[in-house]
Amino acid sequence: MTRILISNDDGVHAYGLPPLIEALTPLGEVWVVAPESEQSAQSHALTMHKPLRVRRRGDRFFGVSGTPADCVYMALNKLLPDRPDIVVSGINRGGNIGNDILYSGTVAAAMEACLVGIPAIAVSLHVDWEVHASKHHWGTAAALTARLVGEVLRHGLMPRTLLNVNVPDVPPEALKRVAATSMGVRRYENTVDERLDPRGQRYYWLGGAHESFDPIPDSDGQAIERGYASVTPIQADLTSWPGLARVHRMDVFYTQNEET
Amino acid sequence: MTRILISNDDGVHAYGLPPLIEALTPLGEVWVVAPESEQSAQSHALTMHKPLRVRRRGDRFFGVSGTPADCVYMALNKLLPDRPDIVVSGINRGGNIGNDILYSGTVAAAMEACLVGIPAIAVSLHVDWEVHASKHHWGTAAALTARLVGEVLRHGLMPRTLLNVNVPDVPPEALKRVAATSMGVRRYENTVDERLDPRGQRYYWLGGAHESFDPIPDSDGQAIERGYASVTPIQADLTSWPGLARVHRMDVFYTQNEET
């Protein structure tokens, strides 16, 4: 029996959850462990300094009072009867493209599985934020994810890698292509909005609007801009091997009192 | 005039902050923007859903009510008069070794700078947690950091890379060697501690003790186990290039209605 764990970062009430459950149910026994509340931009935060609560929301469906990474950790180490064959995180509302990946709770949930050797897929729908979440084409992303899950269950992934998938918000028949991509670079306006509270004290809101994707050939942002779905293999190893050669040349690598 | 920004994830009151300020002051104008409270395992979380407060704590010294990444973002986009020449994050109490890097607020603060093209160094002291924070050899890490800052200011780093530095908690004269390393794999006991609150409701604590570093030659964990300091170049690009070849072979890359 194939066991599939679903998590996300938009929480148990997210519009992106039911379509994913529906698309993956034919492929195996689906478990859902998701945050009780929205956790966007939580990145790979793990909750170590306060305890977590778990709420049973249905058959094989749990809410956790923590981050996406907490959910997968709890699922793997407490809630599931056995190791899942694959972990799918999503469908996130909003693309996780280029450096978004570093901030993404959706990707972190998949990474948490990847780190213990379970194949994982993170899926995001690249939406126009003006459109209500109930109006998005979740089914387009769900159908592609089901195909990818089938592929991964059959052929596996390289060790310590996961798939980061971004899908444009179009009907399935309008999806032009699925592209294998690299992680590109996404630019935002880096703004800090300064305001005064009713007591005259300053406070700040971080973050500006999307500006552009760098024109890196075959990158995730370029694919999305062309209306393609994007599949990027992401690895847990952040070593810069070219950087390592340069570090070796630095004038700090002394040997002192070293045993030989 | 060289401008140096310091941040951390242990907060404005951390024992690791004053030694770092002291060691870097001879190298330039030091600014400190750090979290008001401890933010360990916050990873690259950015605070988007609530506003931030800033507290001026002294000359060129600010506390921010957010995460390490928030601090660097606020520093770069609001608090500093101009772009710093380098960002140093630390000195963290506790190593950020192997997959710790993915959860680390210390590394995320450095990454936030790296993403906008500012050279950055994350520094952590690998400590015995039984020893009180006031008793650690912060000066060993601070002195090495000052040397690395000098090197980076002179020679730069590769684009979109940062240095992740781990230092054993030994007196400076006992530091055997500084090693250029790759990011290795750290194992923890993956445990969930289930308890009952005074009202009989279950709650959970995540996370177990350090177990081992995988025996990967020239990796950060191996260096630390030998009593060496470790310098690992880390990159923002998580693309798995070997994984990309494999993804290309998957049976999902269709072309449909594609313009040529």
Short mmCIF file of C-alpha atoms in Angstrom, two decimals:
data_model
loop_
_atom_site.label_atom_id
_atom_site.label_comp_id
_atom_site.label_asym_id
_atom_site.label_seq_id
_atom_site.Cartn_x
_atom_site.Cartn_y
_atom_site.Cartn_z
CA MET A 1 0.00 0.00 0.00
CA THR A 2 1.39 3.33 -1.06
CA ARG A 3 1.20 5.96 1.69
CA ILE A 4 1.20 9.65 0.74
CA LEU A 5 1.63 12.50 3.23
CA ILE A 6 0.30 15.93 2.28
CA SER A 7 1.24 19.12 4.09
CA ASN A 8 1.21 22.79 3.15
CA ASP A 9 1.91 26.25 4.48
CA ASP A 10 -1.46 27.85 3.84
CA GLY A 11 -3.05 25.74 6.59
CA VAL A 12 -5.84 23.22 7.05
CA HIS A 13 -8.47 25.52 5.53
CA ALA A 14 -6.52 26.34 2.36
CA TYR A 15 -8.29 26.18 -0.98
CA GLY A 16 -5.30 24.34 -2.39
CA LEU A 17 -5.68 21.34 -0.09
CA PRO A 18 -8.91 19.56 -1.22
CA PRO A 19 -7.99 19.45 -4.93
CA LEU A 20 -4.61 17.93 -4.05
CA ILE A 21 -6.18 15.33 -1.75
CA GLU A 22 -8.67 14.45 -4.48
CA ALA A 23 -5.99 14.11 -7.16
CA LEU A 24 -3.71 11.93 -5.02
CA THR A 25 -6.32 9.65 -3.43
CA PRO A 26 -6.36 7.25 -6.42
CA LEU A 27 -2.59 6.78 -5.98
CA GLY A 28 -2.50 5.62 -2.36
CA GLU A 29 -3.56 6.14 1.23
CA VAL A 30 -3.48 9.90 1.75
CA TRP A 31 -2.63 11.46 5.13
CA VAL A 32 -2.86 15.20 5.75
CA VAL A 33 -0.89 17.00 8.47
CA ALA A 34 -1.09 20.76 7.97
CA PRO A 35 -0.71 23.92 10.02
CA GLU A 36 -3.77 25.11 11.93
CA SER A 37 -3.16 28.63 10.62
CA GLU A 38 -1.48 30.18 7.59
CA GLN A 39 2.32 30.06 7.81
CA SER A 40 3.57 31.87 4.71
CA ALA A 41 7.20 32.98 4.61
CA GLN A 42 7.92 30.76 7.62
CA SER A 43 10.75 29.12 5.70
CA HIS A 44 12.24 26.14 7.49
CA ALA A 45 11.39 27.39 10.99
CA LEU A 46 11.00 24.57 13.51
CA THR A 47 9.16 25.22 16.77
CA MET A 48 11.56 24.30 19.56
CA HIS A 49 10.84 26.91 22.22
CA LYS A 50 7.18 26.22 22.76
CA PRO A 51 5.14 23.04 22.69
CA LEU A 52 2.81 22.09 19.86
CA ARG A 53 -0.83 21.09 19.89
CA VAL A 54 -2.36 18.61 17.48
CA ARG A 55 -6.01 18.63 16.47
CA ARG A 56 -7.58 15.61 14.80
CA ARG A 57 -9.75 17.00 12.02
CA GLY A 58 -10.92 13.83 10.36
CA ASP A 59 -9.83 10.46 9.15
CA ARG A 60 -6.04 10.67 8.56
CA PHE A 61 -6.29 14.47 8.78
CA PHE A 62 -4.51 16.48 11.49
CA GLY A 63 -3.91 20.14 12.19
CA VAL A 64 -0.74 21.20 14.04
CA SER A 65 -0.25 24.53 15.84
CA GLY A 66 3.09 25.12 14.15
CA THR A 67 5.03 25.61 10.95
CA PRO A 68 5.01 23.44 7.80
CA ALA A 69 8.30 21.84 8.88
CA ASP A 70 6.75 21.11 12.30
CA CYS A 71 3.86 19.36 10.56
CA VAL A 72 6.09 17.02 8.58
CA TYR A 73 8.27 16.37 11.61
CA MET A 74 5.20 15.50 13.72
CA ALA A 75 3.75 13.38 10.94
CA LEU A 76 6.94 11.36 10.46
CA ASN A 77 7.83 10.97 14.11
CA LYS A 78 4.45 10.72 15.80
CA LEU A 79 1.25 10.81 13.81
CA LEU A 80 1.70 8.38 10.93
CA PRO A 81 1.74 4.63 11.62
CA ASP A 82 4.63 4.15 9.23
CA ARG A 83 6.93 6.03 6.90
CA PRO A 84 5.16 7.55 3.87
CA ASP A 85 6.42 6.71 0.40
CA ILE A 86 6.24 10.33 -0.67
CA VAL A 87 5.50 13.75 0.83
CA VAL A 88 3.66 16.39 -1.18
CA SER A 89 3.51 19.96 0.06
CA GLY A 90 0.90 22.33 -1.34
CA ILE A 91 -0.83 23.44 -3.36
CA ASN A 92 0.51 26.80 -2.25
CA ARG A 93 -1.34 29.95 -3.23
CA GLY A 94 1.42 31.94 -4.94
CA GLY A 95 4.50 30.79 -6.81
CA ASN A 96 7.68 29.75 -5.03
CA ILE A 97 10.06 30.83 -7.72
CA GLY A 98 13.76 31.71 -7.64
CA ASN A 99 14.82 33.00 -4.23
CA ASP A 100 11.26 32.59 -2.94
CA ILE A 101 12.38 29.02 -2.40
CA LEU A 102 14.62 30.12 0.47
CA TYR A 103 11.70 31.71 2.34
CA SER A 104 9.07 29.16 1.43
CA GLY A 105 7.30 27.09 4.06
CA THR A 106 5.91 24.95 1.26
CA VAL A 107 9.40 23.98 0.11
CA ALA A 108 10.59 23.57 3.72
CA ALA A 109 7.89 20.97 4.41
CA ALA A 110 9.12 18.99 1.41
CA MET A 111 12.75 19.52 2.49
CA GLU A 112 11.98 18.13 5.95
CA ALA A 113 11.00 14.85 4.26
CA CYS A 114 13.90 14.98 1.82
CA LEU A 115 16.38 15.27 4.73
CA VAL A 116 15.26 11.90 6.10
CA GLY A 117 15.33 10.24 2.70
CA ILE A 118 11.67 10.44 1.69
CA PRO A 119 10.95 11.67 -1.86
CA ALA A 120 9.13 14.97 -1.78
CA ILE A 121 7.39 17.44 -4.08
CA ALA A 122 6.49 21.07 -3.33
CA VAL A 123 3.72 22.52 -5.51
CA SER A 124 2.66 26.13 -5.92
CA LEU A 125 0.14 27.88 -8.11
CA HIS A 126 1.42 31.17 -9.53
CA VAL A 127 -1.64 33.37 -9.10
CA ASP A 128 -2.85 36.88 -9.68
CA TRP A 129 -3.48 38.07 -6.13
CA GLU A 130 -6.45 40.13 -7.26
CA VAL A 131 -8.32 36.91 -8.02
CA HIS A 132 -10.13 35.26 -5.12
CA ALA A 133 -8.59 31.97 -3.98
CA SER A 134 -11.80 30.09 -4.77
CA LYS A 135 -11.46 31.11 -8.44
CA HIS A 136 -7.99 29.70 -9.09
CA HIS A 137 -7.37 26.70 -11.35
CA TRP A 138 -6.24 24.39 -8.56
CA GLY A 139 -7.08 21.37 -10.71
CA THR A 140 -4.34 22.21 -13.20
CA ALA A 141 -1.68 21.98 -10.50
CA ALA A 142 -3.34 18.98 -8.85
CA ALA A 143 -3.40 16.98 -12.09
CA LEU A 144 0.24 17.70 -12.87
CA THR A 145 1.20 16.80 -9.30
CA ALA A 146 -0.55 13.46 -9.58
CA ARG A 147 1.46 12.70 -12.72
CA LEU A 148 4.71 13.72 -11.01
CA VAL A 149 3.87 11.66 -7.91
CA GLY A 150 3.34 8.65 -10.18
CA GLU A 151 6.71 9.27 -11.85
CA VAL A 152 8.52 9.68 -8.54
CA LEU A 153 6.91 6.59 -7.00
CA ARG A 154 8.06 4.60 -10.02
CA HIS A 155 11.54 6.00 -10.53
CA GLY A 156 12.48 7.77 -7.29
CA LEU A 157 14.49 10.97 -6.96
CA MET A 158 18.18 11.52 -6.46
CA PRO A 159 19.16 11.36 -2.77
CA ARG A 160 18.69 14.62 -0.86
CA THR A 161 16.78 16.31 -3.68
CA LEU A 162 13.13 17.28 -4.04
CA LEU A 163 11.00 18.67 -6.84
CA ASN A 164 9.80 22.26 -6.64
CA VAL A 165 6.84 22.68 -8.97
CA ASN A 166 5.22 25.94 -10.06
CA VAL A 167 2.10 26.00 -12.17
CA PRO A 168 0.47 28.97 -13.90
CA ASP A 169 -3.14 29.68 -12.95
CA VAL A 170 -4.76 28.55 -16.20
CA PRO A 171 -7.28 25.84 -17.09
CA PRO A 172 -5.65 22.44 -17.75
CA GLU A 173 -6.22 22.69 -21.49
CA ALA A 174 -4.44 26.06 -21.60
CA LEU A 175 -1.25 24.78 -19.96
CA LYS A 176 1.19 24.99 -22.84
CA ARG A 177 4.07 22.99 -21.55
CA VAL A 178 5.86 21.53 -18.52
CA ALA A 179 9.48 22.63 -18.39
CA ALA A 180 12.41 21.21 -16.40
CA THR A 181 14.06 24.32 -14.96
CA SER A 182 16.78 25.66 -12.71
CA MET A 183 16.16 27.92 -9.71
CA GLY A 184 16.35 31.47 -11.03
CA VAL A 185 16.39 34.88 -9.41
CA ARG A 186 13.25 36.79 -8.48
CA ARG A 187 13.35 40.52 -7.74
CA TYR A 188 11.00 42.31 -5.41
CA GLU A 189 10.80 45.95 -4.58
CA ASN A 190 12.62 45.95 -1.25
CA THR A 191 10.51 48.37 0.70
CA VAL A 192 9.81 49.14 4.33
CA ASP A 193 6.51 50.89 4.94
CA GLU A 194 6.74 53.11 8.03
CA ARG A 195 3.52 54.01 9.86
CA LEU A 196 2.39 55.53 13.11
CA ASP A 197 0.10 53.61 15.44
CA PRO A 198 -2.83 55.35 17.19
CA ARG A 199 -0.49 56.19 20.07
CA GLY A 200 1.99 57.88 17.75
CA GLN A 201 4.57 55.07 17.86
CA ARG A 202 6.33 53.97 14.69
CA TYR A 203 5.85 50.49 13.22
CA TYR A 204 6.99 48.91 9.98
CA TRP A 205 5.67 46.59 7.30
CA LEU A 206 8.26 44.67 5.30
CA GLY A 207 8.20 43.72 1.66
CA GLY A 208 7.22 45.14 -1.68
CA ALA A 209 5.65 43.89 -4.87
CA HIS A 210 7.12 41.46 -7.37
CA GLU A 211 9.36 43.30 -9.80
CA SER A 212 10.84 40.81 -12.26
CA PHE A 213 12.43 37.45 -12.88
CA ASP A 214 16.04 37.65 -14.04
CA PRO A 215 16.32 36.50 -17.66
CA ILE A 216 18.18 33.29 -16.87
CA PRO A 217 17.56 30.75 -19.65
CA ASP A 218 15.60 27.67 -18.60
CA SER A 219 14.98 29.05 -15.11
CA ASP A 220 11.72 28.68 -13.19
CA GLY A 221 10.75 32.34 -13.56
CA GLN A 222 11.25 32.29 -17.31
CA ALA A 223 9.07 29.20 -17.64
CA ILE A 224 6.27 30.76 -15.61
CA GLU A 225 6.43 33.99 -17.60
CA ARG A 226 5.84 31.94 -20.76
CA GLY A 227 2.83 30.24 -19.24
CA TYR A 228 4.65 26.95 -18.69
CA ALA A 229 4.58 24.83 -15.58
CA SER A 230 8.04 24.55 -14.05
CA VAL A 231 9.67 21.54 -12.35
CA THR A 232 12.94 22.32 -10.55
CA PRO A 233 15.03 19.71 -8.76
CA ILE A 234 16.25 21.30 -5.52
CA GLN A 235 19.01 19.92 -3.33
CA ALA A 236 19.67 20.06 0.40
CA ASP A 237 23.42 20.49 -0.09
CA LEU A 238 24.20 24.20 -0.26
CA THR A 239 27.95 23.80 -0.65
CA SER A 240 29.34 26.13 -3.30
CA TRP A 241 31.95 23.88 -4.87
CA PRO A 242 33.41 26.66 -7.04
CA GLY A 243 33.44 28.84 -3.92
CA LEU A 244 35.38 26.18 -2.06
CA ALA A 245 38.37 26.54 -4.36
CA ARG A 246 38.39 30.26 -3.65
CA VAL A 247 38.08 29.76 0.10
CA HIS A 248 41.11 27.48 0.01
CA ARG A 249 43.18 30.41 -1.25
CA MET A 250 42.30 32.62 1.70
CA ASP A 251 45.02 33.55 4.11
CA VAL A 252 43.40 32.04 7.20
CA PHE A 253 44.04 28.34 6.77
CA TYR A 254 46.79 27.87 9.24
CA THR A 255 47.94 24.71 10.88
CA GLN A 256 48.95 24.99 14.49
CA ASN A 257 49.92 22.30 16.96
CA GLU A 258 48.51 19.83 14.50
CA GLU A 259 49.08 16.17 15.06
CA THR A 260 50.12 14.36 11.92
CA MET B 1 34.93 54.18 5.20
CA THR B 2 34.15 50.48 5.56
CA ARG B 3 30.69 49.80 6.97
CA ILE B 4 30.00 46.50 8.72
CA LEU B 5 26.53 45.28 9.68
CA ILE B 6 26.24 42.72 12.47
CA SER B 7 23.12 40.71 13.15
CA ASN B 8 22.44 37.41 14.91
CA ASP B 9 19.68 35.05 15.91
CA ASP B 10 20.32 34.90 19.64
CA GLY B 11 19.13 38.49 20.06
CA VAL B 12 20.41 41.83 21.33
CA HIS B 13 21.38 40.40 24.72
CA ALA B 14 23.39 37.47 23.39
CA TYR B 15 26.79 36.74 24.87
CA GLY B 16 28.14 36.28 21.36
CA LEU B 17 27.44 39.85 20.28
CA PRO B 18 29.89 42.04 22.27
CA PRO B 19 33.00 39.99 21.40
CA LEU B 20 32.10 40.19 17.72
CA ILE B 21 31.52 43.96 17.88
CA GLU B 22 34.84 44.37 19.65
CA ALA B 23 36.75 42.28 17.11
CA LEU B 24 35.26 44.04 14.09
CA THR B 25 35.38 47.65 15.33
CA PRO B 26 39.02 48.12 14.21
CA LEU B 27 37.98 47.14 10.67
CA GLY B 28 35.25 49.71 10.07
CA GLU B 29 32.11 51.43 11.27
CA VAL B 30 30.06 48.72 12.97
CA TRP B 31 26.26 48.74 12.96
CA VAL B 32 24.20 46.23 14.93
CA VAL B 33 20.62 45.31 14.06
CA ALA B 34 19.55 42.23 15.99
CA PRO B 35 16.34 40.57 17.16
CA GLU B 36 14.86 41.82 20.43
CA SER B 37 14.41 38.20 21.55
CA GLU B 38 16.05 34.87 20.80
CA GLN B 39 15.06 33.49 17.37
CA SER B 40 16.75 30.12 17.13
CA ALA B 41 15.55 27.69 14.43
CA GLN B 42 13.65 30.54 12.77
CA SER B 43 15.40 29.74 9.49
CA HIS B 44 14.73 32.29 6.77
CA ALA B 45 11.32 33.33 8.12
CA LEU B 46 10.35 36.89 7.14
CA THR B 47 7.62 38.66 9.10
CA MET B 48 5.01 39.71 6.56
CA HIS B 49 1.75 39.23 8.45
CA LYS B 50 2.37 41.54 11.34
CA PRO B 51 4.21 44.82 11.63
CA LEU B 52 7.63 45.18 13.23
CA ARG B 53 8.83 47.49 15.96
CA VAL B 54 12.33 48.91 16.14
CA ARG B 55 14.06 49.92 19.35
CA ARG B 56 17.12 52.13 19.33
CA ARG B 57 19.47 50.63 21.88
CA GLY B 58 22.52 52.83 21.41
CA ASP B 59 24.75 54.42 18.86
CA ARG B 60 24.31 52.41 15.60
CA PHE B 61 22.60 49.65 17.64
CA PHE B 62 18.98 48.64 17.01
CA GLY B 63 16.71 45.87 18.22
CA VAL B 64 13.93 44.60 15.93
CA SER B 65 10.84 42.67 17.08
CA GLY B 66 11.35 40.03 14.39
CA THR B 67 13.51 37.34 12.89
CA PRO B 68 17.19 37.53 11.88
CA ALA B 69 16.17 37.92 8.22
CA ASP B 70 13.82 40.75 9.25
CA CYS B 71 16.72 42.49 10.98
CA VAL B 72 18.94 42.45 7.91
CA TYR B 73 16.05 43.48 5.68
CA MET B 74 15.23 46.42 7.99
CA ALA B 75 18.90 47.36 8.25
CA LEU B 76 19.44 47.39 4.49
CA ASN B 77 16.17 49.05 3.53
CA LYS B 78 15.56 51.46 6.41
CA LEU B 79 18.00 51.75 9.28
CA LEU B 80 21.45 52.11 7.71
CA PRO B 81 22.38 55.32 5.91
CA ASP B 82 24.04 53.37 3.13
CA ARG B 83 24.78 49.86 1.97
CA PRO B 84 27.22 47.98 4.22
CA ASP B 85 30.35 46.48 2.72
CA ILE B 86 29.82 43.22 4.57
CA VAL B 87 27.25 41.58 6.85
CA VAL B 88 28.35 39.34 9.70
CA SER B 89 25.80 37.20 11.53
CA GLY B 90 26.67 35.77 14.93
CA ILE B 91 28.34 34.68 16.99
CA ASN B 92 25.68 32.03 17.39
CA ARG B 93 25.65 29.89 20.50
CA GLY B 94 25.72 26.39 18.98
CA GLY B 95 27.16 25.11 15.73
CA ASN B 96 25.29 25.46 12.44
CA ILE B 97 26.69 22.36 10.85
CA GLY B 98 25.41 20.19 7.99
CA ASN B 99 21.64 20.36 7.67
CA ASP B 100 21.47 22.75 10.66
CA ILE B 101 22.21 25.32 7.96
CA LEU B 102 18.72 24.90 6.52
CA TYR B 103 17.08 25.76 9.87
CA SER B 104 19.52 28.40 10.96
CA GLY B 105 18.46 31.98 11.55
CA THR B 106 22.14 32.90 11.77
CA VAL B 107 22.76 31.66 8.24
CA ALA B 108 19.47 33.20 6.99
CA ALA B 109 20.56 36.66 8.17
CA ALA B 110 23.74 36.28 6.12
CA MET B 111 21.76 34.88 3.18
CA GLU B 112 19.45 37.91 3.22
CA ALA B 113 22.51 40.07 2.53
CA CYS B 114 23.96 37.61 0.02
CA LEU B 115 20.73 37.75 -2.02
CA VAL B 116 21.17 41.47 -2.62
CA GLY B 117 24.85 41.13 -3.48
CA ILE B 118 26.47 42.00 -0.15
CA PRO B 119 29.24 39.66 1.04
CA ALA B 120 28.22 37.89 4.22
CA ILE B 121 29.62 35.61 6.90
CA ALA B 122 27.66 33.51 9.40
CA VAL B 123 29.61 32.49 12.52
CA SER B 124 28.70 29.93 15.15
CA LEU B 125 30.48 28.57 18.19
CA HIS B 126 30.07 24.81 18.60
CA VAL B 127 29.47 24.58 22.34
CA ASP B 128 28.81 22.08 25.05
CA TRP B 129 25.32 23.11 26.18
CA GLU B 130 26.12 22.18 29.76
CA VAL B 131 28.56 25.09 29.90
CA HIS B 132 27.09 28.51 30.72
CA ALA B 133 27.10 30.96 27.80
CA SER B 134 29.30 33.37 29.74
CA LYS B 135 32.04 30.72 29.93
CA HIS B 136 32.42 30.06 26.21
CA HIS B 137 35.52 31.07 24.24
CA TRP B 138 33.77 33.72 22.15
CA GLY B 139 37.08 35.41 21.49
CA THR B 140 38.32 32.44 19.45
CA ALA B 141 35.43 32.79 17.00
CA ALA B 142 35.60 36.60 17.06
CA ALA B 143 39.31 36.66 16.18
CA LEU B 144 38.88 34.21 13.29
CA THR B 145 35.88 36.19 12.04
CA ALA B 146 37.90 39.40 12.01
CA ARG B 147 40.52 37.67 9.86
CA LEU B 148 37.87 36.35 7.48
CA VAL B 149 36.19 39.76 7.26
CA GLY B 150 39.54 41.25 6.30
CA GLU B 151 40.00 38.60 3.60
CA VAL B 152 36.50 39.07 2.22
CA LEU B 153 36.79 42.87 2.19
CA ARG B 154 40.03 42.52 0.22
CA HIS B 155 39.09 39.74 -2.19
CA GLY B 156 35.29 39.51 -2.18
CA LEU B 157 33.24 36.35 -2.43
CA MET B 158 31.72 34.65 -5.42
CA PRO B 159 28.31 36.11 -6.33
CA ARG B 160 25.41 34.65 -4.36
CA THR B 161 27.63 32.81 -1.91
CA LEU B 162 28.34 33.38 1.76
CA LEU B 163 30.72 31.86 4.28
CA ASN B 164 29.34 29.65 7.03
CA VAL B 165 31.88 29.45 9.83
CA ASN B 166 31.85 27.06 12.78
CA VAL B 167 34.39 27.32 15.57
CA PRO B 168 35.05 24.87 18.39
CA ASP B 169 34.74 26.25 21.90
CA VAL B 170 38.43 26.27 22.79
CA PRO B 171 40.90 28.98 23.73
CA PRO B 172 42.52 30.66 20.69
CA GLU B 173 45.85 28.95 21.29
CA ALA B 174 44.15 25.53 21.31
CA LEU B 175 42.52 25.99 17.90
CA LYS B 176 44.41 23.46 15.85
CA ARG B 177 43.46 24.44 12.37
CA VAL B 178 40.99 26.25 10.11
CA ALA B 179 39.61 23.95 7.43
CA ALA B 180 37.79 24.77 4.18
CA THR B 181 34.86 22.37 4.19
CA SER B 182 31.69 21.26 2.44
CA MET B 183 28.25 21.18 4.06
CA GLY B 184 27.90 17.72 5.56
CA VAL B 185 25.05 15.81 7.16
CA ARG B 186 24.17 16.05 10.83
CA ARG B 187 21.93 13.46 12.50
CA TYR B 188 19.68 14.14 15.45
CA GLU B 189 17.47 11.77 17.36
CA ASN B 190 14.14 12.60 15.76
CA THR B 191 11.89 12.51 18.77
CA VAL B 192 8.53 13.91 19.77
CA ASP B 193 8.00 14.22 23.51
CA GLU B 194 4.31 13.85 24.35
CA ARG B 195 3.05 15.36 27.62
CA LEU B 196 -0.21 16.18 29.39
CA ASP B 197 -0.94 19.72 30.50
CA PRO B 198 -2.54 20.40 33.93
CA ARG B 199 -5.96 20.14 32.26
CA GLY B 200 -5.19 16.70 30.86
CA GLN B 201 -4.68 17.87 27.26
CA ARG B 202 -1.83 16.51 25.17
CA TYR B 203 1.00 18.71 23.95
CA TYR B 204 4.26 17.94 22.17
CA TRP B 205 7.90 19.02 22.22
CA LEU B 206 9.87 18.48 19.02
CA GLY B 207 13.48 17.54 18.62
CA GLY B 208 16.08 15.27 20.13
CA ALA B 209 19.75 15.37 20.91
CA HIS B 210 22.64 15.49 18.45
CA GLU B 211 23.49 11.99 17.33
CA SER B 212 26.36 12.14 14.84
CA PHE B 213 27.95 13.80 11.84
CA ASP B 214 28.06 11.61 8.76
CA PRO B 215 31.68 10.67 7.95
CA ILE B 216 31.88 12.79 4.80
CA PRO B 217 35.54 13.70 4.12
CA ASP B 218 36.32 17.41 4.40
CA SER B 219 32.81 18.24 5.61
CA ASP B 220 32.02 20.78 8.33
CA GLY B 221 31.04 18.16 10.90
CA GLN B 222 34.25 16.22 10.42
CA ALA B 223 36.31 19.38 10.89
CA ILE B 224 34.50 20.29 14.10
CA GLU B 225 34.90 16.75 15.47
CA ARG B 226 38.65 17.09 15.02
CA GLY B 227 38.72 20.39 16.89
CA TYR B 228 39.18 22.46 13.73
CA ALA B 229 37.33 25.60 12.80
CA SER B 230 35.31 25.10 9.62
CA VAL B 231 34.70 27.57 6.78
CA THR B 232 32.04 26.46 4.27
CA PRO B 233 31.07 28.46 1.20
CA ILE B 234 27.27 28.27 0.89
CA GLN B 235 25.29 29.23 -2.19
CA ALA B 236 21.80 30.61 -2.68
CA ASP B 237 21.22 28.49 -5.78
CA LEU B 238 19.66 25.19 -4.71
CA THR B 239 19.30 23.77 -8.22
CA SER B 240 20.37 20.14 -8.36
CA TRP B 241 22.10 20.07 -11.74
CA PRO B 242 22.53 16.28 -11.70
CA GLY B 243 18.86 16.04 -10.68
CA LEU B 244 17.87 18.20 -13.66
CA ALA B 245 19.09 15.58 -16.14
CA ARG B 246 16.92 13.02 -14.39
CA VAL B 247 13.89 15.29 -14.34
CA HIS B 248 14.23 15.77 -18.09
CA ARG B 249 13.66 12.05 -18.54
CA MET B 250 10.34 12.09 -16.71
CA ASP B 251 7.20 11.37 -18.64
CA VAL B 252 5.47 14.68 -17.94
CA PHE B 253 7.25 17.07 -20.27
CA TYR B 254 4.67 17.47 -22.93
CA THR B 255 4.25 20.25 -25.42
CA GLN B 256 0.72 21.36 -26.15
CA ASN B 257 -0.56 24.22 -28.28
CA GLU B 258 2.96 25.53 -28.22
CA GLU B 259 3.83 28.41 -30.48
CA THR B 260 7.12 27.97 -32.29
#
